[in-house]
Amino acid sequence: MPEAIRALKYSTEAWLALAILVLAVVWTIATPHFLTVPNLIDLVESYTVTAVLAMGLFVVLVSGGIDISFAATASVAQYIAALAAARWGWPPAAALGIGLAVGVLLGLINAVLIHGVKITSIIVTIATMSVYFALLMYFTGGKSIYDLPDWWSKRVTFYRTETAGGDIIRITLPLLVMVAAVVGTWALMNKTAVGRQVYAMGGNPEAARRVGIGIGRLHLFVYGFMGFMAAVAGLLQAHRVGESVPNAMVGSELNVVAAAVLGGASLTGGIGSVGGVILGILMLAIIQNGLNLIGVSPYFFQIVIGLVILVSTSATGLSNRPSRRSRRALA
């Protein structure tokens, strides 16, 4: 039992779960609208796109890299799929397929630049973010596509019921896509050799290379996976709003990064869990929802996002100090 309590003391997930519980109690006392089933389902559904993006970013962070271009990748993939579906008359499988293929391709370009040209991942992805988004705006003129076909824009509901108070509860397609993305990423990182190799590369890339792990191949996989998840998120976002707007996802990067680092994914690689990232997303969603319900300005939430990134990265840096001293002492 003492070992279990000690493990919980150093568990990011345990502290996040406790913080979420405290926040839920605070918001429940502050407003009667928070602890209702329709509000909680809306809260989760509003973060489905963020959760899918966070799964891709989580894998990149564990590998020791970072990707800032995912929102631009999602926008490009979404718009090309929308063109194929609404303008070129392609069938659903072909239109969605080209969107996913574009996402993977843009992710692979990042991987080639990072591994082949040996440029830092944050520099590469900031540059490609600018290039991808600028090309999208240049060729589209910033024009939105409002007439998406019904098979894409129509709400898909798998379960629907009405409470005694008249509230509607729905289990919709975005919720199931989010669950599939989370379960798939968890299985990838915990049940496959590739997942273990990604952790090894993020923890110590030189040691991973010496034991025969193909670093270049893993870079292609990790950034291709991020591109795939970005494309899925872009297609999902268009389904939720019923249109494709070129700049709709720009600016979502900080929320995704904040959720990942808040959930314990280290910016130095090798550390993190899917469960922690989900708890990080849930905590941000509860904070934003509670602030909205009590009438606080949405700008205040951006202050929270900035503080979350600052505090999380500072905690990571402080926790790494003893190990750095140890390595210097051994050198």
Coordinates of C-alpha atoms in Angstrom, one line a residue:
M1 CA 0.0 0.0 0.0
P2 CA 2.7 2.6 0.8
E3 CA 4.3 1.9 -2.6
A4 CA 0.9 2.5 -4.3
I5 CA 0.5 5.8 -2.4
R6 CA 4.0 6.8 -3.3
A7 CA 3.4 6.0 -6.9
L8 CA 0.2 8.1 -6.9
K9 CA 2.1 11.0 -5.3
Y10 CA 4.4 11.2 -8.4
S11 CA 1.7 10.4 -10.9
T12 CA 0.7 13.2 -13.3
E13 CA -2.5 11.4 -14.0
A14 CA -3.5 11.2 -10.3
W15 CA -2.8 14.9 -9.7
L16 CA -4.8 15.9 -12.9
A17 CA -7.7 13.7 -11.8
L18 CA -7.7 15.4 -8.4
A19 CA -7.6 18.8 -10.0
I20 CA -10.5 17.9 -12.3
L21 CA -12.5 16.7 -9.3
V22 CA -11.9 20.0 -7.4
L23 CA -12.7 22.1 -10.5
A24 CA -16.0 20.1 -11.0
V25 CA -17.0 20.7 -7.4
V26 CA -16.2 24.5 -7.8
W27 CA -18.2 24.9 -11.0
T28 CA -21.1 22.8 -9.6
I29 CA -21.3 25.2 -6.7
A30 CA -20.8 28.3 -8.9
T31 CA -23.5 27.4 -11.5
P32 CA -26.4 24.9 -11.6
H33 CA -25.9 24.4 -15.3
F34 CA -22.5 22.7 -15.1
L35 CA -23.3 19.3 -13.7
T36 CA -26.0 18.3 -16.2
V37 CA -25.7 15.4 -18.7
P38 CA -26.4 17.5 -21.8
N39 CA -23.7 20.1 -20.8
L40 CA -21.1 17.4 -20.1
I41 CA -21.7 15.7 -23.4
D42 CA -21.6 19.1 -25.2
L43 CA -18.3 19.8 -23.3
V44 CA -16.7 16.6 -24.5
E45 CA -18.0 16.9 -28.1
S46 CA -16.7 20.5 -28.4
Y47 CA -13.2 19.1 -27.7
T48 CA -13.3 16.1 -30.1
V49 CA -11.2 17.8 -32.8
T50 CA -8.7 18.9 -30.2
A51 CA -8.5 15.4 -28.8
V52 CA -7.7 13.9 -32.3
L53 CA -5.0 16.5 -32.9
A54 CA -3.6 15.9 -29.4
M55 CA -3.2 12.1 -30.1
G56 CA -1.0 12.9 -33.1
L57 CA 1.0 15.5 -31.3
F58 CA 1.4 13.2 -28.3
V59 CA 3.2 10.6 -30.5
V60 CA 5.5 13.4 -31.9
L61 CA 6.3 14.7 -28.4
V62 CA 7.1 11.2 -27.1
S63 CA 9.5 10.8 -30.1
G64 CA 11.4 13.9 -28.9
G65 CA 10.1 16.2 -31.6
I66 CA 7.4 18.8 -32.0
D67 CA 5.0 19.7 -34.8
I68 CA 3.5 23.2 -35.0
S69 CA 2.2 22.8 -38.6
F70 CA -0.7 20.4 -37.8
A71 CA -3.5 23.1 -37.9
A72 CA -2.3 24.1 -41.4
T73 CA -2.0 20.5 -42.5
A74 CA -5.6 19.9 -41.2
S75 CA -6.8 23.0 -43.1
V76 CA -5.2 21.9 -46.4
A77 CA -6.4 18.3 -46.1
Q78 CA -9.9 19.5 -45.3
Y79 CA -10.1 22.0 -48.1
I80 CA -8.9 19.6 -50.8
A81 CA -11.4 16.9 -49.6
A82 CA -14.1 19.6 -49.7
L83 CA -13.1 20.5 -53.3
A84 CA -13.2 16.9 -54.3
A85 CA -16.6 16.3 -52.7
A86 CA -18.4 19.6 -53.5
R87 CA -16.8 20.8 -56.8
W88 CA -15.4 17.7 -58.5
G89 CA -18.2 15.4 -57.6
W90 CA -16.0 12.6 -56.1
P91 CA -17.7 9.8 -54.1
P92 CA -17.3 9.9 -50.3
A93 CA -14.5 7.3 -50.1
A94 CA -12.4 9.0 -52.8
A95 CA -12.9 12.5 -51.3
L96 CA -12.1 11.5 -47.8
G97 CA -9.2 9.4 -49.0
I98 CA -7.5 12.2 -50.8
G99 CA -7.9 14.4 -47.7
L100 CA -6.2 11.7 -45.6
A101 CA -3.5 11.1 -48.2
V102 CA -2.7 14.9 -48.3
G103 CA -2.4 15.0 -44.5
V104 CA 0.1 12.0 -44.5
L105 CA 2.0 13.5 -47.4
L106 CA 2.5 16.9 -45.6
G107 CA 3.6 15.1 -42.5
L108 CA 6.1 13.0 -44.4
I109 CA 7.6 16.3 -45.9
N110 CA 8.2 17.4 -42.3
A111 CA 9.9 14.1 -41.5
V112 CA 12.2 14.3 -44.5
L113 CA 13.3 17.9 -43.7
I114 CA 13.8 17.0 -40.0
H115 CA 15.8 13.8 -40.5
G116 CA 17.3 14.3 -44.0
V117 CA 18.3 17.9 -43.7
K118 CA 18.9 17.8 -40.0
I119 CA 16.9 20.8 -39.1
T120 CA 15.3 21.2 -35.7
S121 CA 11.7 20.0 -35.7
I122 CA 10.2 23.3 -34.3
I123 CA 12.0 25.3 -37.0
V124 CA 10.9 23.0 -39.8
T125 CA 7.2 22.9 -38.7
I126 CA 7.0 26.6 -38.1
A127 CA 8.3 27.1 -41.6
T128 CA 6.0 24.5 -43.2
M129 CA 3.0 25.8 -41.2
S130 CA 3.6 29.2 -42.9
V131 CA 4.1 27.6 -46.3
Y132 CA 1.1 25.2 -46.2
F133 CA -1.3 27.9 -45.0
A134 CA 0.0 30.6 -47.3
L135 CA -0.3 28.2 -50.3
L136 CA -3.9 27.3 -49.2
M137 CA -4.9 31.0 -49.0
Y138 CA -3.1 31.9 -52.3
F139 CA -4.8 29.3 -54.4
T140 CA -8.2 29.5 -52.8
G141 CA -8.3 33.3 -52.3
G142 CA -9.6 32.6 -48.8
K143 CA -13.0 31.5 -50.2
S144 CA -15.0 29.1 -48.0
I145 CA -17.0 26.1 -49.3
Y146 CA -20.5 26.2 -47.8
D147 CA -22.2 23.6 -49.9
L148 CA -20.7 20.4 -48.6
P149 CA -22.7 17.3 -49.6
D150 CA -25.2 15.9 -47.1
W151 CA -23.2 12.7 -46.5
W152 CA -20.5 14.9 -45.0
S153 CA -22.3 17.9 -43.4
K154 CA -25.4 16.1 -42.0
R155 CA -25.2 15.3 -38.3
V156 CA -24.8 11.5 -37.7
T157 CA -26.4 10.4 -34.4
F158 CA -26.0 6.9 -33.1
Y159 CA -28.0 7.4 -29.9
R160 CA -30.5 10.0 -28.9
T161 CA -32.8 10.4 -25.9
E162 CA -34.7 13.1 -24.1
T163 CA -34.5 13.7 -20.4
A164 CA -37.5 14.4 -18.2
G165 CA -36.5 18.1 -18.3
G166 CA -36.6 18.2 -22.1
D167 CA -32.8 18.2 -22.6
I168 CA -31.6 16.2 -25.6
I169 CA -28.7 13.8 -25.1
R170 CA -26.9 12.5 -28.3
I171 CA -24.0 10.2 -29.0
T172 CA -22.7 11.5 -32.3
L173 CA -20.1 10.7 -34.9
P174 CA -17.4 13.1 -33.6
L175 CA -17.5 11.3 -30.2
L176 CA -17.0 7.9 -31.7
V177 CA -14.2 9.2 -34.0
M178 CA -12.5 10.6 -30.9
V179 CA -12.8 7.4 -29.0
A180 CA -11.4 5.4 -32.0
A181 CA -8.4 7.8 -32.2
V182 CA -7.7 7.6 -28.5
V183 CA -8.0 3.8 -28.4
G184 CA -5.9 3.3 -31.5
T185 CA -3.2 5.6 -30.3
W186 CA -3.1 3.9 -26.9
A187 CA -2.8 0.5 -28.6
L188 CA -0.1 1.8 -30.9
M189 CA 2.1 3.2 -28.1
N190 CA 1.5 0.4 -25.5
K191 CA 1.0 -2.8 -27.5
T192 CA 3.2 -2.6 -30.5
A193 CA 7.0 -2.7 -31.1
V194 CA 6.8 0.6 -33.0
G195 CA 5.3 2.3 -30.0
R196 CA 8.1 1.1 -27.7
Q197 CA 10.7 2.2 -30.3
V198 CA 9.1 5.7 -30.4
Y199 CA 9.5 5.9 -26.6
A200 CA 13.1 4.7 -26.8
M201 CA 14.0 7.2 -29.5
G202 CA 12.5 10.0 -27.5
G203 CA 14.3 9.0 -24.3
N204 CA 17.8 8.6 -25.9
P205 CA 18.0 8.7 -29.7
E206 CA 21.7 7.7 -29.8
A207 CA 21.1 4.7 -27.6
A208 CA 18.1 3.8 -29.8
R209 CA 20.2 4.0 -32.9
R210 CA 23.0 1.8 -31.4
V211 CA 20.5 -1.0 -30.7
G212 CA 19.4 -1.0 -34.3
I213 CA 16.3 1.1 -34.3
G214 CA 15.8 2.9 -37.6
I215 CA 15.6 6.6 -36.6
G216 CA 14.8 7.8 -40.1
R217 CA 12.0 5.2 -40.5
L218 CA 10.5 6.2 -37.1
H219 CA 10.6 9.9 -38.1
L220 CA 8.6 9.1 -41.2
F221 CA 6.1 7.1 -39.2
V222 CA 5.7 9.7 -36.4
Y223 CA 5.2 12.7 -38.6
G224 CA 3.1 10.7 -41.1
F225 CA 0.9 9.7 -38.2
M226 CA 0.6 13.3 -37.1
G227 CA -0.4 14.3 -40.6
F228 CA -3.0 11.5 -40.7
M229 CA -4.5 12.6 -37.4
A230 CA -4.5 16.3 -38.6
A231 CA -6.4 15.3 -41.7
V232 CA -8.9 13.3 -39.6
A233 CA -9.4 16.3 -37.4
G234 CA -9.8 18.6 -40.4
L235 CA -12.5 16.3 -41.9
L236 CA -14.2 16.0 -38.5
Q237 CA -14.2 19.8 -38.0
A238 CA -15.9 20.3 -41.4
H239 CA -18.5 17.7 -40.4
R240 CA -19.3 19.6 -37.2
V241 CA -19.7 23.0 -38.7
G242 CA -21.0 21.9 -42.1
E243 CA -18.6 24.0 -44.2
S244 CA -14.9 24.3 -45.1
V245 CA -13.3 27.5 -44.1
P246 CA -9.6 27.8 -45.0
N247 CA -8.5 29.6 -41.8
A248 CA -11.0 28.0 -39.4
M249 CA -8.4 25.9 -37.6
V250 CA -5.6 28.5 -37.5
G251 CA -4.9 29.4 -33.9
S252 CA -5.9 26.0 -32.4
E253 CA -2.2 25.0 -32.0
L254 CA -1.8 26.4 -28.4
N255 CA -4.8 24.5 -27.1
V256 CA -3.5 21.2 -28.4
V257 CA 0.0 21.8 -27.1
A258 CA -1.3 22.9 -23.7
A259 CA -3.5 19.7 -23.4
A260 CA -0.5 17.5 -24.3
V261 CA 2.0 19.0 -22.0
L262 CA -0.5 19.4 -19.2
G263 CA -1.2 15.7 -19.5
G264 CA 2.5 14.9 -18.8
A265 CA 3.9 14.6 -22.4
S266 CA 7.5 15.9 -22.0
L267 CA 8.8 18.4 -24.6
T268 CA 12.1 16.7 -24.3
G269 CA 10.7 13.3 -25.4
G270 CA 10.4 9.8 -24.0
I271 CA 7.7 10.5 -21.4
G272 CA 3.9 10.7 -21.6
S273 CA 0.7 8.6 -21.7
V274 CA -2.5 8.7 -23.6
G275 CA -4.5 8.8 -20.4
G276 CA -2.6 11.8 -19.2
V277 CA -3.3 13.7 -22.4
I278 CA -7.0 12.9 -22.2
L279 CA -7.1 14.2 -18.6
G280 CA -5.3 17.3 -19.8
I281 CA -7.9 17.8 -22.5
L282 CA -10.7 17.2 -20.0
M283 CA -9.2 19.7 -17.6
L284 CA -9.0 22.5 -20.2
A285 CA -12.5 21.7 -21.4
I286 CA -13.9 22.0 -17.9
I287 CA -12.0 25.2 -17.2
Q288 CA -13.3 26.8 -20.5
N289 CA -16.8 25.5 -20.0
G290 CA -17.0 26.7 -16.4
L291 CA -15.7 30.2 -17.3
N292 CA -18.2 30.5 -20.1
L293 CA -21.1 29.5 -17.7
I294 CA -20.2 32.1 -15.1
G295 CA -19.8 34.8 -17.8
V296 CA -16.0 35.3 -17.8
S297 CA -14.5 36.7 -21.0
P298 CA -13.1 34.1 -23.4
Y299 CA -9.9 36.1 -23.6
F300 CA -9.2 35.0 -20.0
F301 CA -9.1 31.4 -21.2
Q302 CA -6.1 32.3 -23.4
I303 CA -4.3 33.5 -20.3
V304 CA -5.0 30.1 -18.7
I305 CA -3.6 28.3 -21.8
G306 CA -0.4 30.4 -21.7
L307 CA 0.0 29.8 -18.0
V308 CA -0.6 26.0 -18.5
I309 CA 2.2 25.8 -21.0
L310 CA 4.6 27.9 -18.9
V311 CA 4.0 26.0 -15.7
S312 CA 4.1 22.5 -17.4
T313 CA 7.3 23.2 -19.2
S314 CA 8.9 24.8 -16.1
A315 CA 8.0 21.7 -14.1
T316 CA 9.5 19.5 -16.7
G317 CA 12.7 21.5 -16.7
L318 CA 13.0 21.5 -12.9
S319 CA 12.3 17.7 -12.7
N320 CA 15.2 17.1 -15.2
R321 CA 17.8 19.0 -13.2
P322 CA 18.8 16.2 -10.9
S323 CA 19.3 13.7 -13.8
R324 CA 21.4 16.3 -15.6
R325 CA 23.6 16.8 -12.6
S326 CA 24.0 13.1 -12.3
R327 CA 25.1 12.7 -15.9
R328 CA 27.7 15.6 -15.4
A329 CA 29.0 13.9 -12.3
L330 CA 29.4 10.6 -14.1
A331 CA 31.1 12.2 -17.1

